[in-house]
Amino acid sequence: MSISLSLHYLDLLGTVVFAITGLLAASRKQLDLFGAIVIAMVTAIGGGTLRDIILDQPVFWISQPMYIYVIVLSALFMFFYARFKPAPMRLLLLLDALGLAVFTVIGAQKAMALGLSDPIVIMTGIMTGVAGGVIRDVLVGEVPLILRKEIYATASFLGASVFVLVNDYAHQTEWAIGLAMLVVFGLRMMAILRDYSLPVFSPVVTPTQKKHTDSSKK
């Protein structure tokens, strides 16, 4: 099986998983079925849509409506499945990490094929991987995952950087794809299994707040 065909199937798998994570976010807010499908849709294809619009390219799911069918069917299945059994969260987290790796590489590949500069290639990879989740979190009224201490966008950034470096210096696209996906997946799984996270920004104490705190201690 060629690398492009393998990526296509992994892309579809990532779309299914991202759609399910969107549906689970909608369920926490007790949205109806239509609202849940909308959230599933933006989670699964939001990043790729934003990428194509910014790159002035045809939006991928318009020419490949299979993605829409896959999302709707996945959302409907999970909507009714979750009424009888709990969602397999550990499996979903593993597949979500794989989906992030695939989306990051596909986004970076698309920008590189257009001859864009390395920083834009990296940013496009990150956007494809995480923008759908950002839109999902904003719509359901939560702080986006990438703005919390979770190692998520960081994994995407490092994976896209590896993709660019291997392509630039080794000129081996298949190696670049494999190593980039391994970096994203490995970092994300390490963060999940070992609870690694980035340092949290401490609240800034203004002079007025400090004075009030000192006086309250007296």
PDB file of C-alpha atoms in Angstrom:
ATOM      1  CA  MET A   1       0.000   0.000   0.000  1.00  0.00           C
ATOM      2  CA  SER A   2       1.406   3.402  -0.971  1.00  0.00           C
ATOM      3  CA  ILE A   3       2.119   6.053   1.651  1.00  0.00           C
ATOM      4  CA  SER A   4      -0.525   8.379   0.164  1.00  0.00           C
ATOM      5  CA  LEU A   5      -3.216   5.695   0.331  1.00  0.00           C
ATOM      6  CA  SER A   6      -2.232   4.799   3.889  1.00  0.00           C
ATOM      7  CA  LEU A   7      -2.492   8.472   4.861  1.00  0.00           C
ATOM      8  CA  HIS A   8      -5.904   8.682   3.228  1.00  0.00           C
ATOM      9  CA  TYR A   9      -7.262   5.794   5.306  1.00  0.00           C
ATOM     10  CA  LEU A  10      -5.658   7.177   8.468  1.00  0.00           C
ATOM     11  CA  ASP A  11      -7.160  10.563   7.624  1.00  0.00           C
ATOM     12  CA  LEU A  12     -10.622   8.995   7.491  1.00  0.00           C
ATOM     13  CA  LEU A  13      -9.960   7.233  10.802  1.00  0.00           C
ATOM     14  CA  GLY A  14      -8.856  10.532  12.347  1.00  0.00           C
ATOM     15  CA  THR A  15     -12.011  12.176  11.010  1.00  0.00           C
ATOM     16  CA  VAL A  16     -14.141   9.526  12.720  1.00  0.00           C
ATOM     17  CA  VAL A  17     -12.338   9.951  16.045  1.00  0.00           C
ATOM     18  CA  PHE A  18     -12.414  13.756  15.959  1.00  0.00           C
ATOM     19  CA  ALA A  19     -16.127  13.616  15.156  1.00  0.00           C
ATOM     20  CA  ILE A  20     -16.693  11.378  18.175  1.00  0.00           C
ATOM     21  CA  THR A  21     -14.709  13.684  20.486  1.00  0.00           C
ATOM     22  CA  GLY A  22     -16.850  16.559  19.213  1.00  0.00           C
ATOM     23  CA  LEU A  23     -19.983  14.585  19.982  1.00  0.00           C
ATOM     24  CA  LEU A  24     -18.753  13.810  23.502  1.00  0.00           C
ATOM     25  CA  ALA A  25     -18.132  17.518  24.087  1.00  0.00           C
ATOM     26  CA  ALA A  26     -21.679  18.230  22.894  1.00  0.00           C
ATOM     27  CA  SER A  27     -23.065  15.567  25.234  1.00  0.00           C
ATOM     28  CA  ARG A  28     -21.457  17.278  28.240  1.00  0.00           C
ATOM     29  CA  LYS A  29     -23.482  20.388  27.355  1.00  0.00           C
ATOM     30  CA  GLN A  30     -26.634  18.287  26.727  1.00  0.00           C
ATOM     31  CA  LEU A  31     -27.086  19.471  23.142  1.00  0.00           C
ATOM     32  CA  ASP A  32     -29.723  17.883  20.930  1.00  0.00           C
ATOM     33  CA  LEU A  33     -28.869  15.550  18.047  1.00  0.00           C
ATOM     34  CA  PHE A  34     -28.591  18.351  15.468  1.00  0.00           C
ATOM     35  CA  GLY A  35     -26.347  20.409  17.726  1.00  0.00           C
ATOM     36  CA  ALA A  36     -24.199  17.353  18.444  1.00  0.00           C
ATOM     37  CA  ILE A  37     -23.707  16.660  14.724  1.00  0.00           C
ATOM     38  CA  VAL A  38     -22.745  20.301  14.129  1.00  0.00           C
ATOM     39  CA  ILE A  39     -20.103  20.119  16.877  1.00  0.00           C
ATOM     40  CA  ALA A  40     -18.870  16.786  15.505  1.00  0.00           C
ATOM     41  CA  MET A  41     -18.610  18.355  12.045  1.00  0.00           C
ATOM     42  CA  VAL A  42     -16.572  21.392  13.060  1.00  0.00           C
ATOM     43  CA  THR A  43     -14.272  19.271  15.216  1.00  0.00           C
ATOM     44  CA  ALA A  44     -13.517  16.816  12.417  1.00  0.00           C
ATOM     45  CA  ILE A  45     -13.149  19.141   9.421  1.00  0.00           C
ATOM     46  CA  GLY A  46     -12.788  22.607  10.949  1.00  0.00           C
ATOM     47  CA  GLY A  47      -8.992  22.605  10.843  1.00  0.00           C
ATOM     48  CA  GLY A  48      -8.769  21.374   7.261  1.00  0.00           C
ATOM     49  CA  THR A  49     -11.449  23.823   6.134  1.00  0.00           C
ATOM     50  CA  LEU A  50      -9.661  26.779   7.708  1.00  0.00           C
ATOM     51  CA  ARG A  51      -6.387  25.598   6.176  1.00  0.00           C
ATOM     52  CA  ASP A  52      -7.818  25.408   2.657  1.00  0.00           C
ATOM     53  CA  ILE A  53      -9.497  28.811   2.940  1.00  0.00           C
ATOM     54  CA  ILE A  54      -6.280  30.480   4.117  1.00  0.00           C
ATOM     55  CA  LEU A  55      -4.220  28.741   1.417  1.00  0.00           C
ATOM     56  CA  ASP A  56      -6.830  29.761  -1.197  1.00  0.00           C
ATOM     57  CA  GLN A  57      -7.370  26.124  -2.184  1.00  0.00           C
ATOM     58  CA  PRO A  58     -10.636  24.236  -2.887  1.00  0.00           C
ATOM     59  CA  VAL A  59     -12.080  23.071   0.423  1.00  0.00           C
ATOM     60  CA  PHE A  60     -11.306  19.356   0.543  1.00  0.00           C
ATOM     61  CA  TRP A  61     -14.700  18.042   1.653  1.00  0.00           C
ATOM     62  CA  ILE A  62     -16.541  19.795  -1.186  1.00  0.00           C
ATOM     63  CA  SER A  63     -14.792  17.595  -3.735  1.00  0.00           C
ATOM     64  CA  GLN A  64     -14.763  14.616  -1.361  1.00  0.00           C
ATOM     65  CA  PRO A  65     -18.199  14.490   0.298  1.00  0.00           C
ATOM     66  CA  MET A  66     -17.291  11.099   1.793  1.00  0.00           C
ATOM     67  CA  TYR A  67     -15.944  13.044   4.784  1.00  0.00           C
ATOM     68  CA  ILE A  68     -19.403  14.467   5.490  1.00  0.00           C
ATOM     69  CA  TYR A  69     -21.002  11.020   5.322  1.00  0.00           C
ATOM     70  CA  VAL A  70     -18.328   9.565   7.605  1.00  0.00           C
ATOM     71  CA  ILE A  71     -18.831  12.325  10.181  1.00  0.00           C
ATOM     72  CA  VAL A  72     -22.628  12.092  10.228  1.00  0.00           C
ATOM     73  CA  LEU A  73     -22.606   8.286  10.469  1.00  0.00           C
ATOM     74  CA  SER A  74     -19.962   8.350  13.216  1.00  0.00           C
ATOM     75  CA  ALA A  75     -21.904  10.947  15.191  1.00  0.00           C
ATOM     76  CA  LEU A  76     -25.194   9.053  14.849  1.00  0.00           C
ATOM     77  CA  PHE A  77     -23.567   5.782  15.889  1.00  0.00           C
ATOM     78  CA  MET A  78     -21.913   7.314  18.947  1.00  0.00           C
ATOM     79  CA  PHE A  79     -25.048   9.283  19.888  1.00  0.00           C
ATOM     80  CA  PHE A  80     -27.041   6.085  20.282  1.00  0.00           C
ATOM     81  CA  TYR A  81     -24.147   3.891  21.480  1.00  0.00           C
ATOM     82  CA  ALA A  82     -23.465   6.239  24.405  1.00  0.00           C
ATOM     83  CA  ARG A  83     -27.037   5.760  25.624  1.00  0.00           C
ATOM     84  CA  PHE A  84     -26.330   2.113  26.409  1.00  0.00           C
ATOM     85  CA  LYS A  85     -22.579   1.882  27.047  1.00  0.00           C
ATOM     86  CA  PRO A  86     -19.887   4.285  28.254  1.00  0.00           C
ATOM     87  CA  ALA A  87     -17.525   5.574  25.590  1.00  0.00           C
ATOM     88  CA  PRO A  88     -14.161   3.723  25.460  1.00  0.00           C
ATOM     89  CA  MET A  89     -12.190   6.787  26.535  1.00  0.00           C
ATOM     90  CA  ARG A  90      -8.707   5.226  26.620  1.00  0.00           C
ATOM     91  CA  LEU A  91      -9.107   3.913  23.089  1.00  0.00           C
ATOM     92  CA  LEU A  92     -10.471   7.262  21.926  1.00  0.00           C
ATOM     93  CA  LEU A  93      -7.513   9.102  23.468  1.00  0.00           C
ATOM     94  CA  LEU A  94      -5.110   6.775  21.645  1.00  0.00           C
ATOM     95  CA  LEU A  95      -6.913   7.224  18.324  1.00  0.00           C
ATOM     96  CA  ASP A  96      -7.175  10.982  18.914  1.00  0.00           C
ATOM     97  CA  ALA A  97      -3.379  11.118  19.242  1.00  0.00           C
ATOM     98  CA  LEU A  98      -3.075   9.202  15.980  1.00  0.00           C
ATOM     99  CA  GLY A  99      -5.568  11.540  14.317  1.00  0.00           C
ATOM    100  CA  LEU A 100      -3.615  14.572  15.502  1.00  0.00           C
ATOM    101  CA  ALA A 101      -0.440  13.095  14.004  1.00  0.00           C
ATOM    102  CA  VAL A 102      -2.097  12.376  10.657  1.00  0.00           C
ATOM    103  CA  PHE A 103      -3.846  15.760  10.389  1.00  0.00           C
ATOM    104  CA  THR A 104      -0.606  17.580  11.247  1.00  0.00           C
ATOM    105  CA  VAL A 105       1.343  15.776   8.521  1.00  0.00           C
ATOM    106  CA  ILE A 106      -1.395  16.197   5.903  1.00  0.00           C
ATOM    107  CA  GLY A 107      -1.633  19.937   6.610  1.00  0.00           C
ATOM    108  CA  ALA A 108       2.129  20.395   6.440  1.00  0.00           C
ATOM    109  CA  GLN A 109       2.316  18.342   3.228  1.00  0.00           C
ATOM    110  CA  LYS A 110      -0.322  20.475   1.542  1.00  0.00           C
ATOM    111  CA  ALA A 111       1.479  23.726   2.325  1.00  0.00           C
ATOM    112  CA  MET A 112       4.849  22.298   1.278  1.00  0.00           C
ATOM    113  CA  ALA A 113       3.411  21.131  -2.054  1.00  0.00           C
ATOM    114  CA  LEU A 114       2.411  24.751  -2.718  1.00  0.00           C
ATOM    115  CA  GLY A 115       6.024  25.857  -2.238  1.00  0.00           C
ATOM    116  CA  LEU A 116       5.354  27.878   0.922  1.00  0.00           C
ATOM    117  CA  SER A 117       8.072  28.770   3.419  1.00  0.00           C
ATOM    118  CA  ASP A 118       8.955  26.488   6.322  1.00  0.00           C
ATOM    119  CA  PRO A 119       7.254  28.562   9.064  1.00  0.00           C
ATOM    120  CA  ILE A 120       4.017  28.572   7.039  1.00  0.00           C
ATOM    121  CA  VAL A 121       4.286  24.807   6.496  1.00  0.00           C
ATOM    122  CA  ILE A 122       4.630  24.287  10.254  1.00  0.00           C
ATOM    123  CA  MET A 123       1.759  26.641  11.080  1.00  0.00           C
ATOM    124  CA  THR A 124      -0.459  24.966   8.494  1.00  0.00           C
ATOM    125  CA  GLY A 125       0.258  21.569  10.008  1.00  0.00           C
ATOM    126  CA  ILE A 126      -0.644  22.823  13.484  1.00  0.00           C
ATOM    127  CA  MET A 127      -3.781  24.523  12.194  1.00  0.00           C
ATOM    128  CA  THR A 128      -4.996  21.359  10.496  1.00  0.00           C
ATOM    129  CA  GLY A 129      -4.411  19.345  13.652  1.00  0.00           C
ATOM    130  CA  VAL A 130      -5.831  21.594  16.349  1.00  0.00           C
ATOM    131  CA  ALA A 131      -8.116  24.288  14.879  1.00  0.00           C
ATOM    132  CA  GLY A 132     -11.166  22.001  14.793  1.00  0.00           C
ATOM    133  CA  GLY A 133     -10.806  21.352  18.512  1.00  0.00           C
ATOM    134  CA  VAL A 134     -10.479  25.076  19.194  1.00  0.00           C
ATOM    135  CA  ILE A 135     -13.718  25.809  17.323  1.00  0.00           C
ATOM    136  CA  ARG A 136     -15.419  22.940  19.194  1.00  0.00           C
ATOM    137  CA  ASP A 137     -14.356  24.248  22.605  1.00  0.00           C
ATOM    138  CA  VAL A 138     -15.408  27.817  21.804  1.00  0.00           C
ATOM    139  CA  LEU A 139     -18.838  26.668  20.613  1.00  0.00           C
ATOM    140  CA  VAL A 140     -19.486  24.601  23.753  1.00  0.00           C
ATOM    141  CA  GLY A 141     -18.205  27.359  26.043  1.00  0.00           C
ATOM    142  CA  GLU A 142     -14.947  25.785  27.265  1.00  0.00           C
ATOM    143  CA  VAL A 143     -11.368  27.051  27.363  1.00  0.00           C
ATOM    144  CA  PRO A 144      -9.726  25.579  24.233  1.00  0.00           C
ATOM    145  CA  LEU A 145      -7.561  22.553  24.939  1.00  0.00           C
ATOM    146  CA  ILE A 146      -4.494  24.130  23.320  1.00  0.00           C
ATOM    147  CA  LEU A 147      -4.662  27.067  25.784  1.00  0.00           C
ATOM    148  CA  ARG A 148      -4.577  24.743  28.783  1.00  0.00           C
ATOM    149  CA  LYS A 149      -1.551  22.879  30.115  1.00  0.00           C
ATOM    150  CA  GLU A 150      -2.210  19.813  27.920  1.00  0.00           C
ATOM    151  CA  ILE A 151       0.628  18.840  25.556  1.00  0.00           C
ATOM    152  CA  TYR A 152      -1.403  18.943  22.359  1.00  0.00           C
ATOM    153  CA  ALA A 153      -0.510  21.824  20.061  1.00  0.00           C
ATOM    154  CA  THR A 154       3.094  21.477  21.267  1.00  0.00           C
ATOM    155  CA  ALA A 155       3.183  17.906  19.965  1.00  0.00           C
ATOM    156  CA  SER A 156       1.758  19.081  16.643  1.00  0.00           C
ATOM    157  CA  PHE A 157       4.326  21.893  16.432  1.00  0.00           C
ATOM    158  CA  LEU A 158       7.266  19.574  17.073  1.00  0.00           C
ATOM    159  CA  GLY A 159       5.961  16.967  14.638  1.00  0.00           C
ATOM    160  CA  ALA A 160       5.482  19.547  11.870  1.00  0.00           C
ATOM    161  CA  SER A 161       8.981  20.893  12.575  1.00  0.00           C
ATOM    162  CA  VAL A 162      10.462  17.397  12.223  1.00  0.00           C
ATOM    163  CA  PHE A 163       8.579  16.978   8.942  1.00  0.00           C
ATOM    164  CA  VAL A 164      10.103  20.199   7.589  1.00  0.00           C
ATOM    165  CA  LEU A 165      13.635  19.442   8.808  1.00  0.00           C
ATOM    166  CA  VAL A 166      13.766  15.910   7.382  1.00  0.00           C
ATOM    167  CA  ASN A 167      12.344  17.120   4.062  1.00  0.00           C
ATOM    168  CA  ASP A 168      14.783  20.028   3.862  1.00  0.00           C
ATOM    169  CA  TYR A 169      17.962  18.166   4.785  1.00  0.00           C
ATOM    170  CA  ALA A 170      17.353  14.498   3.938  1.00  0.00           C
ATOM    171  CA  HIS A 171      14.869  14.984   1.078  1.00  0.00           C
ATOM    172  CA  GLN A 172      13.056  11.818   2.133  1.00  0.00           C
ATOM    173  CA  THR A 173       9.312  12.483   2.192  1.00  0.00           C
ATOM    174  CA  GLU A 174       8.344   9.040   3.437  1.00  0.00           C
ATOM    175  CA  TRP A 175      10.850   9.234   6.290  1.00  0.00           C
ATOM    176  CA  ALA A 176       9.640  12.749   7.073  1.00  0.00           C
ATOM    177  CA  ILE A 177       6.022  11.572   7.277  1.00  0.00           C
ATOM    178  CA  GLY A 178       6.873   8.575   9.457  1.00  0.00           C
ATOM    179  CA  LEU A 179       9.121  10.471  11.869  1.00  0.00           C
ATOM    180  CA  ALA A 180       6.739  13.417  12.165  1.00  0.00           C
ATOM    181  CA  MET A 181       3.799  11.155  12.965  1.00  0.00           C
ATOM    182  CA  LEU A 182       5.898   9.231  15.484  1.00  0.00           C
ATOM    183  CA  VAL A 183       6.885  12.454  17.250  1.00  0.00           C
ATOM    184  CA  VAL A 184       3.311  13.768  17.482  1.00  0.00           C
ATOM    185  CA  PHE A 185       1.840  10.432  18.542  1.00  0.00           C
ATOM    186  CA  GLY A 186       4.649   9.661  20.994  1.00  0.00           C
ATOM    187  CA  LEU A 187       4.536  13.039  22.727  1.00  0.00           C
ATOM    188  CA  ARG A 188       0.757  13.019  22.987  1.00  0.00           C
ATOM    189  CA  MET A 189       0.638   9.479  24.386  1.00  0.00           C
ATOM    190  CA  MET A 190       3.436  10.259  26.824  1.00  0.00           C
ATOM    191  CA  ALA A 191       1.456  13.246  28.050  1.00  0.00           C
ATOM    192  CA  ILE A 192      -1.672  11.112  28.474  1.00  0.00           C
ATOM    193  CA  LEU A 193      -0.057   8.064  30.102  1.00  0.00           C
ATOM    194  CA  ARG A 194       2.405   9.901  32.358  1.00  0.00           C
ATOM    195  CA  ASP A 195       0.352  13.035  32.910  1.00  0.00           C
ATOM    196  CA  TYR A 196       3.045  15.323  31.510  1.00  0.00           C
ATOM    197  CA  SER A 197       2.016  18.934  30.968  1.00  0.00           C
ATOM    198  CA  LEU A 198       3.437  22.366  30.288  1.00  0.00           C
ATOM    199  CA  PRO A 199       4.089  24.834  33.135  1.00  0.00           C
ATOM    200  CA  VAL A 200       1.063  26.929  34.055  1.00  0.00           C
ATOM    201  CA  PHE A 201       1.334  30.711  33.859  1.00  0.00           C
ATOM    202  CA  SER A 202       1.071  32.054  37.410  1.00  0.00           C
ATOM    203  CA  PRO A 203      -1.393  34.885  38.097  1.00  0.00           C
ATOM    204  CA  VAL A 204       0.177  38.338  37.982  1.00  0.00           C
ATOM    205  CA  VAL A 205      -0.129  40.131  41.314  1.00  0.00           C
ATOM    206  CA  THR A 206      -0.559  43.885  40.949  1.00  0.00           C
ATOM    207  CA  PRO A 207       0.771  46.309  43.613  1.00  0.00           C
ATOM    208  CA  THR A 208      -2.812  46.990  44.731  1.00  0.00           C
ATOM    209  CA  GLN A 209      -3.534  43.287  45.203  1.00  0.00           C
ATOM    210  CA  LYS A 210      -0.235  42.788  47.063  1.00  0.00           C
ATOM    211  CA  LYS A 211      -0.992  45.684  49.396  1.00  0.00           C
ATOM    212  CA  HIS A 212      -4.486  44.274  50.077  1.00  0.00           C
ATOM    213  CA  THR A 213      -3.010  40.817  50.773  1.00  0.00           C
ATOM    214  CA  ASP A 214      -0.373  42.205  53.132  1.00  0.00           C
ATOM    215  CA  SER A 215      -2.948  44.225  55.061  1.00  0.00           C
ATOM    216  CA  SER A 216      -5.230  41.218  55.424  1.00  0.00           C
ATOM    217  CA  LYS A 217      -2.409  39.266  57.075  1.00  0.00           C
ATOM    218  CA  LYS A 218      -2.012  41.878  59.818  1.00  0.00           C
TER     219      LYS A 218
END
